[in-house]
Amino acid sequence: MPESKPVLIVGSVALDNVRTPFGEVEDALGGAAVYSSIAATYFAPVRLVGVVGEDFPEKHVQFLASRRVDLAGMQKVPGKTFRWSGYYEFDLNQAHTLDTKLNVFQHFRPTIPQQYRDSKYVFLANIDPDLQLQVLDQIESPKLAVCDTMNFWIESKRDSLLEVLKRVDIAFLNDAEARQLCGSFSIIKAARQLLEMGPSVVIIKKGEHGALMVSESGYFSAPSYPLEEVRDPTGAGDSFAGGFIGYVASTDDISEANLRKAVIFGSTLASFDVEDFSLRRLSSLTTKDIAARYCEFKQIAQFEALAANG
Amino acid sequence: MPESKPVLIVGSVALDNVRTPFGEVEDALGGAAVYSSIAATYFAPVRLVGVVGEDFPEKHVQFLASRRVDLAGMQKVPGKTFRWSGYYEFDLNQAHTLDTKLNVFQHFRPTIPQQYRDSKYVFLANIDPDLQLQVLDQIESPKLAVCDTMNFWIESKRDSLLEVLKRVDIAFLNDAEARQLCGSFSIIKAARQLLEMGPSVVIIKKGEHGALMVSESGYFSAPSYPLEEVRDPTGAGDSFAGGFIGYVASTDDISEANLRKAVIFGSTLASFDVEDFSLRRLSSLTTKDIAARYCEFKQIAQFEALAANG
């Protein structure tokens, strides 16, 4: 098998305090770029571009480096690392932010190292869309550029976000964000409007209801994994995106059929992520774990030829 | 092909006033037993047990009789027909009741005609669980008894409802009802609790997010059909249940694999129902319409062997 194409991931590296009805963690390694990178590394090498402060523990650097994450693009600058504190109540779909300290992230300007500029697979995790544009300006000719975003940018930087959407191939949004951006209650209608804004594929993340991929060629509805207990939803969307783009990069195949499989691999990684706090479960998977859960997704979704394939 | 087994359906026959952002109807034929019967008749003959008042238009009787609906069990009694008035706002997942007039339904006692008592397929649509129990007492040996319910009975007649759940094979609930009955935020956990209450299969209806079937042997996640416009959601859950049990009766096969197909046929009928007001779309389908949409569901759900089966 040829070496997989690397994935370039740009986004936040954070220290999180998270509390859920099932426990809590303090100063845990987190951030969109970290969750998505760890998920992606099960399929492809990762080039991480982000920023940390002087307080960022060396053990986290070593952990990332040990997982096929190239850190040449991770800046360490004076000041403190980005911090997020939040909690979830029994309705684990809704994160409640207690505090966000941007710290060194406030003045972050992503600089893509020369040796990363030929990256074919690019994931712009949830950051200021102006920074996402700066990243795109530095990449020579991506084969697949994927972006994520959040409600804050939809409100405060709508024009820049629309510019990003014009320039990416795939946009990830959760259902509430899609509704907000498009002013539509129907996520189907919102997804179709999003396609008109630029991307050729839109992937709507629906939490416990799975995901919907919409393109000109049709709809793909992916189930969620039926977990009885979600211990910590932090990073689920990022693990999803990381697993997705990692799988696509590893196969170097952007056909509709392969993107569908990638959505299921993304769902697989997200389902593991939420089983425990921080990166505990996400970082302890085997290839066999992933393959077995992918097969479970097949069992959960199929309604024809059950006997033949099951 | 042998004649399909008939389906016995017990529930409300109503005259509805419905308003949505897309229009309105007055005095439209409705009620859970009517929606589910019409959906079921695409697969199997139906025996409808219900009650109407003297004001019930003869044209509705003739319409039902023309559609393989046996009306020997439909009582016509002095008084007025059950009426529901409600509206939906842009969030079409939520029905707002303006007025419910039980009228003749208030004193309804379901009497199962002698010739119906051998029914093998029974759908207890959403009515007072005490009446659902009376129906079960009158059926000799159903092969598949299916019930639906609603938040009102979960609150006001919990004990009777628990008794119904002990005696049916399959329970239909929507996600909010499952959460309410089980006191659990996780619909996965709620579904597992419901299985312990009696039924061997639980089907959770999630509206625009599809449906989830849970049994001892596993989970089946069915997508919803990606409609850009839902004109009137009234009767969606009943069309779903009617299509489901009609298909099972027509195949006389209650295996897990066949129940999965039945869920998709139910989803198919529900997706047509919501395309127009009252029974307009639901009652104007062809076998070809249904087969084509079932195939679309396959396309929407599958992520393996896409090229081979597609």
XYZ file of C-alpha atoms in Angstrom:
620
model
C 0.000 0.000 0.000
C 1.435 3.422 -0.901
C 2.086 5.889 1.911
C -1.064 7.911 2.622
C -1.215 11.542 1.596
C -0.796 13.789 4.649
C -3.631 15.950 5.963
C -3.015 19.576 6.860
C -5.099 20.648 9.854
C -5.338 24.237 11.077
C -7.183 25.177 14.232
C -7.164 25.543 17.979
C -4.955 23.725 20.427
C -6.438 24.149 23.877
C -6.435 23.272 27.518
C -9.989 22.431 28.553
C -11.923 22.270 31.798
C -15.002 20.155 31.141
C -17.745 18.961 33.451
C -20.583 16.606 32.528
C -23.029 14.599 34.659
C -20.503 11.760 34.405
C -17.397 13.507 35.718
C -14.957 16.273 34.950
C -11.448 17.033 33.754
C -9.166 20.027 34.300
C -6.367 21.285 32.049
C -7.106 18.501 29.599
C -5.579 18.558 26.140
C -8.226 19.718 23.699
C -8.998 22.073 20.845
C -10.495 21.414 17.425
C -7.134 20.859 15.739
C -6.089 18.334 18.365
C -9.282 16.250 18.279
C -9.382 16.240 14.501
C -5.674 15.451 14.222
C -5.808 12.489 16.570
C -8.835 11.102 14.700
C -7.130 11.630 11.330
C -3.905 9.900 12.367
C -5.639 6.520 12.366
C -5.667 6.890 8.589
C -3.051 9.410 7.513
C -0.085 11.454 8.771
C -1.103 14.911 9.982
C 0.513 18.334 9.631
C -0.829 20.453 12.463
C -0.798 24.246 12.309
C -1.731 26.019 15.526
C -0.404 28.012 18.433
C 0.295 27.332 22.101
C 1.644 29.393 24.963
C 4.628 28.877 27.176
C 2.457 27.032 29.693
C 1.671 24.245 27.237
C 2.896 21.040 28.895
C 5.755 19.276 27.177
C 3.966 15.938 27.684
C 1.230 17.090 25.287
C 3.828 18.000 22.677
C 5.374 14.585 23.048
C 2.003 12.874 22.931
C 1.116 14.578 19.635
C 4.524 13.920 18.124
C 4.210 10.249 19.030
C 0.982 9.969 16.996
C 2.122 10.807 13.445
C 1.384 14.501 14.063
C 4.043 16.701 12.467
C 4.421 19.777 14.671
C 6.605 21.919 12.414
C 3.606 24.249 12.028
C 2.785 24.556 15.708
C 3.990 27.893 17.006
C 4.977 28.304 20.649
C 4.735 31.971 21.643
C 4.954 34.041 24.826
C 1.729 34.005 26.818
C -0.808 31.400 27.824
C -2.469 28.645 25.816
C -6.075 29.024 24.657
C -8.469 27.783 27.363
C -12.065 26.664 27.247
C -14.174 25.929 30.317
C -17.613 24.499 29.887
C -20.158 22.009 31.063
C -22.901 19.806 29.749
C -26.109 18.927 31.532
C -28.112 15.756 30.919
C -28.988 17.044 27.477
C -25.506 16.382 26.169
C -26.299 17.978 22.813
C -25.804 21.442 24.246
C -22.420 22.760 25.445
C -22.559 25.567 27.994
C -19.495 27.788 27.949
C -18.345 29.082 31.317
C -15.272 30.858 30.075
C -13.196 31.263 26.933
C -9.699 32.699 27.250
C -8.255 33.228 23.779
C -4.820 34.064 25.220
C -2.151 33.439 22.531
C -4.879 32.475 20.081
C -6.002 36.108 19.937
C -3.030 37.155 17.828
C -2.594 33.888 15.958
C -1.731 34.282 12.284
C -1.407 30.890 10.667
C 1.874 30.506 8.816
C 2.027 27.427 6.691
C 5.581 26.021 6.621
C 7.050 25.804 3.135
C 7.078 22.006 3.200
C 3.300 21.940 3.926
C 2.246 24.138 1.019
C 1.824 21.235 -1.356
C -0.783 19.641 0.960
C -3.614 18.044 -1.011
C -5.961 17.447 1.933
C -6.726 20.443 4.110
C -9.022 20.748 7.108
C -9.768 24.267 8.295
C -11.108 23.564 11.761
C -13.369 26.081 13.476
C -11.398 29.361 13.628
C -11.958 32.926 12.476
C -12.876 32.697 8.777
C -10.339 35.452 8.013
C -7.645 33.071 9.240
C -9.150 30.253 7.213
C -8.791 32.471 4.132
C -5.166 33.211 5.019
C -4.506 29.480 5.133
C -6.136 28.880 1.757
C -3.957 31.669 0.289
C -0.859 29.733 1.323
C -1.799 26.323 -0.082
C -0.754 25.715 -3.671
C -3.459 23.445 -5.064
C -5.458 21.453 -2.565
C -7.352 18.464 -3.906
C -9.887 18.666 -1.076
C -10.339 21.686 1.178
C -12.776 21.181 4.038
C -13.973 23.783 6.543
C -15.848 23.806 9.813
C -17.261 26.866 11.599
C -19.505 27.895 14.500
C -22.402 30.167 15.432
C -20.053 32.926 16.647
C -18.512 33.427 13.175
C -21.875 33.136 11.450
C -23.002 36.143 13.486
C -19.855 38.204 13.621
C -17.989 37.414 10.382
C -20.629 36.393 7.941
C -18.994 37.947 4.865
C -15.636 36.314 5.504
C -17.349 33.013 6.126
C -19.225 33.291 2.824
C -15.848 33.906 1.157
C -14.480 30.734 2.757
C -17.507 28.761 1.544
C -16.802 29.919 -2.003
C -13.309 28.475 -1.817
C -13.737 25.100 -0.085
C -14.912 21.799 -1.511
C -16.714 20.569 1.576
C -18.350 22.470 4.441
C -19.159 20.903 7.785
C -21.854 22.544 9.921
C -24.071 21.295 12.671
C -27.819 21.488 12.162
C -28.316 24.623 14.264
C -25.502 26.423 12.402
C -26.929 25.447 9.013
C -30.342 26.793 10.054
C -28.774 29.978 11.405
C -26.628 30.665 8.359
C -29.451 30.055 5.898
C -32.397 31.355 7.929
C -34.296 28.155 7.198
C -35.999 25.708 9.543
C -35.593 22.860 7.096
C -32.078 21.454 7.186
C -32.694 19.993 3.752
C -33.462 23.435 2.387
C -30.508 24.906 4.284
C -28.159 22.281 2.878
C -29.272 23.048 -0.663
C -28.759 26.777 -0.079
C -25.279 26.035 1.268
C -24.420 24.171 -1.927
C -25.258 27.313 -3.850
C -22.800 29.272 -1.719
C -19.868 27.332 -3.115
C -18.970 23.943 -1.702
C -19.788 20.906 -3.808
C -20.584 18.876 -0.715
C -22.234 19.918 2.556
C -22.132 17.717 5.631
C -24.626 18.503 8.384
C -23.733 17.072 11.769
C -26.827 16.192 13.790
C -25.304 14.800 17.005
C -27.341 11.887 18.283
C -29.239 11.857 14.968
C -26.207 11.153 12.815
C -25.146 13.161 9.793
C -26.456 14.175 6.415
C -24.231 14.605 3.366
C -25.730 16.591 0.512
C -24.246 17.113 -2.926
C -25.515 17.696 -6.422
C -25.693 13.947 -6.876
C -27.903 13.320 -3.885
C -28.332 12.743 -0.197
C -26.596 10.389 2.155
C -28.012 9.903 5.620
C -25.602 8.375 8.126
C -26.886 6.991 11.412
C -25.322 7.790 14.738
C -23.910 5.000 16.822
C -26.441 3.995 19.485
C -24.493 4.750 22.642
C -26.450 4.329 25.850
C -24.080 6.635 27.645
C -22.234 9.659 26.309
C -19.716 10.695 28.934
C -18.222 13.793 27.286
C -19.318 15.135 23.884
C -16.356 17.550 23.635
C -14.565 17.101 20.327
C -17.199 14.902 18.702
C -17.588 17.146 15.647
C -13.830 17.533 15.289
C -13.219 13.798 15.604
C -15.873 13.321 12.953
C -14.176 15.734 10.563
C -10.721 14.337 11.312
C -11.771 10.746 10.740
C -13.524 11.832 7.559
C -10.640 13.673 5.936
C -8.066 11.185 7.211
C -9.897 8.351 5.504
C -10.288 10.305 2.262
C -6.588 11.186 2.256
C -5.597 7.581 2.902
C -7.586 6.418 -0.112
C -6.896 9.523 -2.237
C -10.391 9.039 -3.648
C -12.950 11.850 -3.575
C -15.755 9.971 -5.350
C -19.262 10.175 -3.864
C -19.129 6.491 -2.909
C -15.863 6.956 -1.044
C -17.028 10.134 0.699
C -19.952 8.119 2.069
C -17.554 5.622 3.602
C -15.539 8.534 4.965
C -18.666 9.886 6.698
C -19.077 6.521 8.423
C -15.411 6.456 9.451
C -15.881 9.990 10.789
C -18.968 8.856 12.699
C -16.988 5.906 14.021
C -14.247 8.142 15.427
C -16.798 10.552 16.909
C -18.643 7.690 18.589
C -15.441 6.584 20.308
C -14.521 10.142 21.273
C -17.673 10.708 23.325
C -17.261 7.495 25.308
C -14.789 9.145 27.652
C -13.360 12.518 28.656
C -10.805 14.458 26.636
C -8.750 12.189 24.346
C -8.817 9.142 26.587
C -10.817 6.875 24.321
C -10.047 8.611 21.038
C -6.319 8.108 21.494
C -6.460 4.463 22.590
C -8.053 2.811 19.559
C -6.783 -0.077 17.503
C -7.358 -0.636 13.806
C -9.514 -3.576 14.856
C -11.720 -1.369 17.097
C -12.335 0.979 14.196
C -13.031 -1.783 11.674
C -15.429 -3.525 14.077
C -17.443 -0.368 14.737
C -17.550 0.472 11.040
C -19.125 -2.973 10.524
C -21.616 -2.243 13.278
C -22.625 0.917 11.410
C -23.306 -1.278 8.380
C -25.527 -3.518 10.490
C -27.359 -0.516 11.899
C -28.056 1.091 8.552
C -28.872 -1.735 6.227
C -32.316 -2.966 5.340
C -31.719 -4.988 2.206
C -29.572 -8.086 1.745
C -29.258 -8.259 5.524
C -28.803 -12.024 5.468
C -26.339 -11.919 2.582
C -24.019 -9.219 3.961
C -24.659 -9.619 7.671
C -49.434 -14.448 -4.653
C -51.748 -15.390 -1.766
C -54.242 -12.828 -0.505
C -52.626 -10.614 2.147
C -53.643 -11.063 5.750
C -55.919 -8.202 6.829
C -54.855 -5.586 9.368
C -57.169 -4.604 12.201
C -56.833 -0.917 13.056
C -58.523 0.719 16.037
C -58.377 4.450 16.653
C -59.780 7.861 15.971
C -61.727 8.961 12.940
C -61.783 12.744 12.889
C -62.645 15.928 11.109
C -59.618 18.225 11.252
C -58.974 21.929 10.883
C -55.286 22.352 10.152
C -53.227 25.433 9.376
C -49.543 25.481 8.422
C -47.349 28.167 6.836
C -48.244 26.570 3.510
C -52.037 26.685 3.705
C -54.992 25.311 5.598
C -57.876 22.872 5.457
C -61.223 22.774 7.250
C -63.383 19.746 8.074
C -60.799 17.509 6.466
C -60.977 13.776 6.933
C -58.389 12.775 9.519
C -57.747 10.807 12.678
C -55.074 8.244 13.498
C -57.144 5.272 12.331
C -57.855 6.933 8.992
C -54.255 7.912 8.194
C -52.917 4.527 9.242
C -55.656 2.674 7.366
C -55.087 4.493 4.105
C -51.337 3.864 4.361
C -51.885 0.185 5.178
C -54.268 -0.397 2.267
C -51.399 -0.085 -0.211
C -50.265 -3.451 1.149
C -53.176 -5.198 2.854
C -56.942 -5.041 3.378
C -57.905 -3.114 6.511
C -60.571 -3.690 9.160
C -61.238 -0.328 10.758
C -62.782 -0.038 14.220
C -63.785 3.459 15.257
C -66.705 5.780 15.843
C -68.224 8.737 14.013
C -71.153 11.016 14.670
C -74.231 11.704 12.612
C -72.451 14.654 10.980
C -69.809 12.431 9.380
C -70.102 13.056 5.637
C -71.239 10.107 3.555
C -68.531 10.921 0.993
C -65.871 10.013 3.576
C -67.556 6.686 4.249
C -67.605 5.983 0.545
C -64.004 7.069 0.152
C -62.849 4.653 2.867
C -64.973 1.808 1.552
C -63.512 2.339 -1.916
C -59.973 1.775 -0.537
C -60.097 -1.791 0.811
C -61.216 -0.497 4.224
C -63.844 -2.792 5.755
C -66.151 -0.580 7.820
C -68.142 -3.261 9.641
C -66.433 -2.117 12.835
C -67.069 1.598 12.399
C -69.904 2.686 14.655
C -72.112 5.609 13.751
C -73.754 7.022 16.869
C -75.838 10.058 17.827
C -73.759 13.184 18.296
C -70.859 14.809 16.519
C -67.643 13.372 15.124
C -64.342 13.859 16.972
C -62.715 17.142 15.911
C -59.156 18.380 16.125
C -58.078 21.932 15.329
C -54.437 22.789 15.292
C -51.649 24.605 13.581
C -47.975 24.299 12.838
C -45.481 27.128 12.652
C -42.268 27.014 10.629
C -40.917 24.420 12.999
C -43.157 21.728 11.603
C -42.032 19.189 14.190
C -44.370 20.705 16.781
C -48.168 20.544 16.518
C -50.055 23.244 18.415
C -53.549 22.183 19.422
C -56.177 24.923 19.294
C -59.102 22.750 20.216
C -59.977 19.093 20.726
C -63.637 18.124 20.800
C -63.936 14.460 21.732
C -67.670 14.434 20.947
C -68.785 10.850 20.226
C -65.254 9.627 20.933
C -65.743 10.385 24.608
C -68.003 7.375 25.150
C -66.416 5.139 22.569
C -66.099 1.515 23.620
C -64.446 -0.489 20.869
C -66.449 -3.549 19.937
C -64.605 -5.909 17.669
C -67.014 -7.591 15.249
C -67.026 -11.384 15.512
C -65.501 -11.796 12.054
C -62.521 -9.581 13.042
C -61.557 -11.512 16.167
C -59.212 -13.836 14.323
C -57.122 -10.852 13.108
C -53.396 -11.661 13.139
C -52.146 -8.097 12.588
C -53.467 -5.457 14.951
C -52.622 -1.757 15.186
C -53.819 0.031 18.283
C -53.547 3.643 17.179
C -53.224 6.414 19.741
C -56.293 6.135 21.992
C -56.927 5.732 25.735
C -54.810 2.732 26.824
C -57.827 1.325 28.674
C -59.566 1.046 25.302
C -56.432 -0.502 23.794
C -56.634 -3.165 26.519
C -60.317 -3.769 25.739
C -59.379 -4.376 22.116
C -56.640 -6.836 23.034
C -59.126 -8.733 25.220
C -61.310 -9.287 22.176
C -58.650 -10.580 19.780
C -58.091 -14.328 19.854
C -54.406 -14.744 19.079
C -52.730 -11.882 17.250
C -49.439 -12.688 15.537
C -48.322 -9.061 15.801
C -49.933 -6.476 18.066
C -48.598 -2.938 17.650
C -49.490 0.120 19.722
C -48.993 3.852 19.490
C -49.629 6.399 22.241
C -49.122 10.072 23.142
C -47.893 12.369 25.917
C -51.426 12.839 27.303
C -51.791 9.118 28.165
C -48.232 8.898 29.477
C -49.193 11.552 32.031
C -52.757 10.639 32.817
C -52.946 6.840 32.353
C -49.457 5.588 32.959
C -50.476 2.330 34.664
C -52.863 1.343 31.891
C -50.261 2.212 29.298
C -47.679 0.020 31.075
C -50.236 -2.791 30.953
C -50.634 -2.279 27.188
C -46.860 -2.366 26.740
C -46.750 -5.742 28.509
C -49.194 -7.166 25.994
C -48.026 -5.818 22.622
C -45.190 -7.015 20.407
C -44.180 -3.618 19.065
C -44.521 -0.140 20.559
C -44.312 3.038 18.492
C -43.387 6.268 20.303
C -41.911 9.513 19.173
C -38.624 10.610 20.737
C -40.209 13.088 23.180
C -42.711 10.466 24.344
C -39.972 7.868 24.852
C -37.977 10.364 26.934
C -41.068 11.313 28.926
C -42.168 7.762 29.661
C -38.687 6.617 30.709
C -37.394 9.807 32.317
C -34.229 9.543 30.259
C -32.547 12.078 27.968
C -30.920 9.355 25.906
C -33.372 7.851 23.450
C -31.092 4.820 23.262
C -31.399 4.292 26.996
C -35.143 4.993 26.835
C -35.594 2.449 24.058
C -33.794 -0.209 26.074
C -35.955 0.560 29.116
C -39.056 0.256 26.928
C -37.960 -3.210 25.813
C -37.888 -4.242 29.459
C -41.490 -3.083 29.838
C -42.727 -5.793 27.488
C -42.575 -5.260 23.749
C -39.921 -7.198 21.842
C -39.444 -4.295 19.433
C -39.559 -0.538 20.041
C -39.765 1.936 17.196
C -38.871 5.536 17.996
C -40.178 8.065 15.483
C -37.849 11.055 15.173
C -39.637 13.152 12.549
C -37.134 14.807 10.232
C -34.406 12.594 11.739
C -35.978 9.315 10.677
C -36.709 6.388 12.940
C -34.887 3.985 15.204
C -35.942 0.368 15.678
C -34.547 -1.363 18.735
C -34.888 -5.012 19.650
C -32.896 -7.600 21.553
C -31.045 -8.378 18.351
C -29.888 -4.822 17.713
C -30.503 -1.384 16.323
C -31.796 -0.259 12.976
C -31.542 3.399 12.061
C -33.801 4.502 9.221
C -33.229 7.831 7.495
C -35.983 10.297 6.812
C -36.732 11.261 3.245
C -35.053 14.597 2.438
C -38.081 16.737 1.660
C -37.309 20.383 1.060
C -40.861 21.304 1.883
C -43.222 19.708 4.357
C -46.678 21.172 3.779
C -48.654 19.434 6.520
C -47.138 16.960 8.997
C -50.554 15.814 10.264
C -50.816 12.044 10.168
C -47.124 11.377 9.501
C -46.699 9.055 12.474
C -49.931 7.226 11.665
C -49.015 6.828 7.998
C -45.686 5.457 9.170
C -47.334 2.884 11.432
C -49.954 1.979 8.820
C -47.376 1.468 6.077
C -45.286 -0.567 8.497
C -47.957 -2.992 9.632
C -49.553 -3.188 6.188
C -46.258 -4.331 4.694
C -45.647 -6.866 7.471
C -49.161 -8.288 7.045
C -48.730 -8.527 3.280
C -45.559 -10.592 3.708
C -46.737 -12.415 6.864
C -43.088 -12.327 7.962
C -42.095 -10.885 11.320
C -38.360 -11.547 11.050
C -35.960 -8.738 11.985
C -34.869 -8.383 8.351
C -38.451 -7.971 7.193
C -39.340 -5.538 9.972
C -36.483 -3.337 8.742
C -38.004 -3.237 5.271
C -41.354 -2.475 6.885
C -39.827 0.532 8.671
C -38.678 1.859 5.301
C -42.105 1.287 3.750
C -43.603 3.109 6.737
C -41.145 5.962 6.220
C -42.058 5.998 2.549
C -45.759 6.406 3.268
C -45.082 9.076 5.904
C -42.901 11.017 3.462
C -45.731 11.130 0.946
C -48.294 12.039 3.607
C -46.544 15.264 4.606
C -46.229 16.507 1.032
C -49.795 17.794 1.078
C -52.719 18.519 3.386
C -55.013 15.876 4.839
C -55.061 12.700 2.716
C -54.495 14.406 -0.623
C -51.118 12.895 -1.385
C -51.381 9.809 0.803
C -54.493 8.645 -1.015
C -53.254 9.237 -4.549
C -50.218 6.956 -4.699
C -49.427 4.231 -7.174
C -47.469 1.061 -6.513
C -44.786 2.546 -8.725
C -44.571 5.747 -6.617
C -44.050 3.658 -3.500
C -41.476 1.339 -5.090
C -39.527 4.285 -6.515
C -39.325 6.080 -3.187
C -38.359 2.875 -1.380
C -35.431 2.639 -3.838
C -34.534 6.250 -3.088
C -34.354 5.355 0.604
C -31.874 2.620 -0.336
C -29.761 5.165 -2.191
C -29.897 7.560 0.747
C -28.866 4.997 3.344
C -26.242 2.881 1.683
C -22.511 3.333 1.941
C -21.152 0.016 0.789
C -21.570 -1.681 -2.577
C -22.991 1.590 -3.885
C -21.866 0.864 -7.417
C -23.025 -2.737 -7.314
C -26.548 -2.118 -6.005
C -27.086 1.450 -7.112
